[in-house]
């Protein structure tokens, strides 16, 4: 009997991902080849001070909203940041950055700047959170979609509001709709899980600081569902044909997979071989303790 691995269809040259997320949809749209390396081949990306700083600030704000409303002061937020940094500084996501003492001080100072700027966007003592870091999933457009909502709250009228923190700069106005697609995904996931459409979804750009928000509608929900369905069909075709093409742009300068990209003289097959070797090594390493124990 031939067993087909979960997520892998007969006739598919490459294994399909089991799920999509707002970030994966954005990644495929930005560059199908980078999506393949990250999601299909699962080629690890090196630690980045920007993503790690985002993890740290998100963790600090998550802690802040676990406090009682009157306790959510700036002083408390900075304590939350210190606690979050104590936790993350021994994690590989941070240690792999290999920051010098001066670079570490600048890293922490910038994280503090972002937390302070959060307080210019809203007063956390007035917020009614009903959950932070909420994982939701639902069937959308023929595929399972998963996403983590940074904060779900109730407004003064008791309606749902989805909030997403961004630690970078806000995009130019012409790109705002694309950035809002992510929180529109979360709105649709709320509809599917709770039977209620949020009254508002908003992005808080801590680096500017700036809030961008919109009101979900029947039209926006249908548009997101169509987009997911179209992206999933494109992913299926690309897996079937092993045809994930690069899309050179200014983002290439920051791409961890550039060395394997044919647009820059790289070899896709080499990237896939490296990813397979890493997965194989990790699998063997995971099995060693079990083998020794027996």
XYZ file of C-alpha atoms in Angstrom:
294
model
C 0.000 0.000 0.000
C 1.276 3.454 -0.907
C 0.816 6.053 1.807
C 0.496 9.665 0.731
C 1.850 12.089 3.362
C -0.653 14.487 4.894
C -0.753 17.622 2.802
C 0.820 15.907 -0.214
C -1.422 14.993 -3.155
C -0.527 12.449 -5.763
C 0.650 14.278 -8.844
C 2.031 17.153 -6.785
C 5.715 17.815 -7.346
C 5.945 19.539 -3.951
C 4.072 19.056 -0.691
C 1.307 21.581 -0.139
C 1.192 23.587 3.096
C -1.471 22.395 5.508
C -2.683 25.882 6.365
C -2.415 29.504 5.343
C -2.132 32.578 7.539
C -2.302 36.310 6.828
C 1.504 36.450 6.810
C 1.771 33.485 4.433
C -0.757 35.026 2.042
C 1.238 38.272 2.087
C 4.488 36.338 1.578
C 3.142 34.492 -1.477
C 1.876 37.761 -2.943
C 5.232 39.469 -2.398
C 7.378 36.611 -3.755
C 6.244 33.063 -4.524
C 9.807 31.714 -4.355
C 10.453 33.153 -0.888
C 7.120 31.603 0.155
C 8.322 28.232 -1.120
C 11.604 28.410 0.782
C 9.905 29.436 4.031
C 6.672 27.405 3.885
C 7.240 24.430 1.579
C 10.946 23.738 2.153
C 10.812 25.194 5.703
C 14.248 26.712 5.250
C 15.019 28.512 8.522
C 15.596 32.251 8.465
C 18.406 33.756 10.535
C 17.514 35.830 13.561
C 16.761 39.470 12.806
C 16.942 42.344 15.309
C 13.762 43.821 13.806
C 11.628 40.690 14.171
C 13.078 39.912 17.607
C 12.362 43.466 18.754
C 8.812 43.004 17.521
C 8.518 39.811 19.572
C 9.794 41.660 22.649
C 7.430 44.638 22.332
C 4.446 42.375 21.638
C 5.286 40.358 24.760
C 5.500 43.540 26.851
C 2.097 44.783 25.647
C 0.582 41.348 26.163
C 1.721 41.471 29.805
C 0.384 45.012 30.167
C -3.125 43.957 29.177
C -3.144 41.125 31.692
C -3.106 43.819 34.393
C -6.183 45.495 35.828
C -7.164 48.643 33.845
C -6.027 51.163 36.461
C -2.627 49.440 36.693
C -1.843 49.876 32.994
C 0.466 52.846 33.401
C 3.623 53.702 31.474
C 5.707 52.724 34.506
C 3.969 49.327 34.564
C 4.520 48.913 30.818
C 8.258 49.492 31.245
C 8.327 46.864 33.999
C 6.503 44.510 31.611
C 9.188 45.261 29.009
C 11.960 44.434 31.500
C 10.239 41.165 32.389
C 9.764 40.259 28.739
C 13.413 41.038 27.996
C 14.538 38.818 30.885
C 12.576 35.977 29.278
C 13.715 36.537 25.704
C 17.403 37.188 26.323
C 18.095 33.461 26.842
C 16.030 32.438 23.803
C 17.775 31.534 20.544
C 15.759 34.211 18.736
C 17.746 36.749 20.766
C 21.054 34.983 21.485
C 21.521 34.224 17.779
C 21.720 37.970 17.155
C 25.109 38.025 18.936
C 24.702 41.659 19.941
C 27.584 43.544 21.513
C 26.886 45.295 24.848
C 26.463 48.606 22.993
C 24.144 47.025 20.411
C 22.116 45.366 23.158
C 21.694 48.694 24.932
C 20.509 50.308 21.681
C 18.148 47.352 21.068
C 16.526 47.744 24.503
C 16.383 51.539 24.212
C 14.539 51.294 20.904
C 12.101 48.736 22.318
C 11.434 51.170 25.182
C 10.861 53.972 22.658
C 8.218 51.853 20.916
C 6.464 51.043 24.192
C 6.450 54.720 25.176
C 5.028 55.685 21.775
C 2.226 53.174 22.211
C 0.901 55.460 24.975
C 0.549 58.317 22.490
C -1.915 56.250 20.447
C -4.373 55.210 23.136
C -4.994 55.127 26.876
C -4.771 51.447 27.906
C -6.760 52.101 31.109
C -9.855 52.662 28.927
C -9.496 49.452 26.910
C -11.754 46.442 27.557
C -9.695 43.475 26.288
C -11.415 40.100 26.038
C -8.278 38.336 24.876
C -4.634 38.813 23.856
C -2.600 36.641 21.495
C -5.709 34.698 20.461
C -5.197 31.865 17.952
C -8.177 31.454 15.619
C -8.678 29.198 12.620
C -11.425 28.516 10.120
C -12.054 27.056 6.686
C -11.795 29.906 4.169
C -11.651 29.640 0.397
C -11.017 25.894 0.482
C -8.108 25.941 2.944
C -7.621 26.118 6.697
C -6.613 29.649 7.668
C -4.990 30.414 11.015
C -4.066 33.692 12.614
C -3.092 35.153 15.967
C -4.939 38.301 17.028
C -2.717 40.592 19.101
C -5.697 41.981 20.996
C -9.459 41.528 20.803
C -11.513 44.054 22.737
C -14.986 45.469 23.225
C -15.773 49.074 22.374
C -18.123 51.339 24.338
C -21.105 49.787 22.520
C -20.045 46.224 23.309
C -18.888 45.548 19.738
C -15.732 43.622 18.853
C -12.557 45.475 17.829
C -9.474 43.723 16.415
C -6.098 45.357 17.151
C -2.766 44.495 15.553
C 0.523 46.037 16.731
C 3.203 46.927 14.194
C 6.676 47.881 15.402
C 7.824 49.225 12.043
C 6.893 52.364 10.171
C 3.476 52.809 8.599
C 3.346 52.212 4.826
C 2.764 55.033 2.337
C -0.910 55.838 1.939
C -1.178 53.985 -1.378
C -0.239 50.710 0.393
C -2.602 51.100 3.361
C -5.310 48.814 1.955
C -2.807 46.006 1.476
C -1.648 46.327 5.075
C -5.245 46.303 6.290
C -5.853 42.970 4.556
C -4.135 41.232 7.482
C -6.548 42.563 10.092
C -9.446 41.993 7.692
C -8.414 38.314 7.811
C -8.753 38.436 11.575
C -12.166 40.043 11.226
C -13.304 37.150 9.024
C -11.888 34.626 11.508
C -13.896 36.325 14.260
C -17.030 36.034 12.129
C -16.427 32.328 11.578
C -15.563 31.579 15.209
C -17.856 33.897 17.155
C -20.651 34.573 14.678
C -19.996 38.319 14.997
C -18.238 40.704 12.668
C -15.980 43.202 14.466
C -17.156 46.802 14.301
C -13.604 47.929 13.618
C -10.144 46.601 12.853
C -7.064 48.710 13.451
C -3.310 48.702 13.037
C -1.215 50.530 15.612
C 2.133 51.537 14.084
C 4.307 52.176 17.104
C 7.283 53.394 15.107
C 5.551 56.547 13.815
C 3.269 56.453 15.922
C 0.102 56.174 13.817
C -3.233 54.352 13.834
C -4.823 53.038 10.637
C -8.315 51.612 10.999
C -11.300 50.552 8.945
C -14.801 49.128 9.337
C -15.300 45.566 8.015
C -18.280 44.939 5.762
C -19.947 42.185 3.741
C -17.902 43.380 0.787
C -14.564 43.259 2.629
C -15.318 39.789 4.030
C -16.170 38.469 0.562
C -13.050 40.105 -0.869
C -10.822 38.397 1.710
C -12.463 35.034 1.063
C -11.963 35.443 -2.698
C -8.349 36.459 -2.163
C -7.629 33.431 0.018
C -9.284 31.140 -2.516
C -7.265 32.631 -5.376
C -3.985 32.434 -3.448
C -4.669 28.831 -2.427
C -5.405 27.846 -6.042
C -2.158 29.518 -7.121
C -0.239 27.670 -4.377
C -1.762 24.353 -5.490
C -0.769 24.992 -9.115
C 2.741 26.011 -8.100
C 3.135 22.852 -5.986
C 1.795 20.687 -8.797
C 4.242 22.146 -11.321
C 7.115 22.956 -8.949
C 6.884 26.496 -10.276
C 7.524 29.130 -7.621
C 8.958 32.180 -9.342
C 10.985 34.999 -7.806
C 9.552 38.497 -7.799
C 12.499 40.896 -7.469
C 11.744 44.066 -5.516
C 13.267 46.330 -2.890
C 12.412 43.603 -0.358
C 15.143 41.401 -1.855
C 17.743 43.392 0.039
C 16.396 41.946 3.298
C 15.545 38.440 2.044
C 17.219 35.582 3.916
C 16.880 33.321 0.844
C 18.578 35.598 -1.666
C 21.650 33.338 -1.877
C 19.435 30.585 -3.390
C 17.448 32.871 -5.713
C 18.104 32.534 -9.472
C 17.392 36.260 -9.860
C 20.695 36.760 -8.019
C 22.614 33.814 -9.470
C 21.469 31.297 -6.868
C 20.175 27.736 -7.210
C 16.686 26.816 -5.999
C 17.616 23.128 -5.804
C 20.521 23.946 -3.493
C 18.172 25.786 -1.148
C 15.849 22.766 -1.099
C 18.798 20.425 -0.398
C 19.999 22.587 2.486
C 16.474 22.699 3.962
C 16.129 18.903 3.676
C 19.519 18.389 5.338
C 18.559 20.677 8.219
C 15.244 18.877 8.736
C 16.982 15.503 8.619
C 19.573 16.585 11.188
C 16.888 17.976 13.483
C 14.887 14.732 13.212
C 17.911 12.602 14.074
C 18.809 14.897 16.981
C 15.274 14.661 18.323
C 15.451 10.885 18.278
C 18.817 10.535 20.045
C 17.550 11.017 23.631
C 14.789 8.433 23.048
C 17.289 5.927 21.632
C 19.636 6.402 24.594
C 16.816 6.078 27.115
C 15.874 2.661 25.728
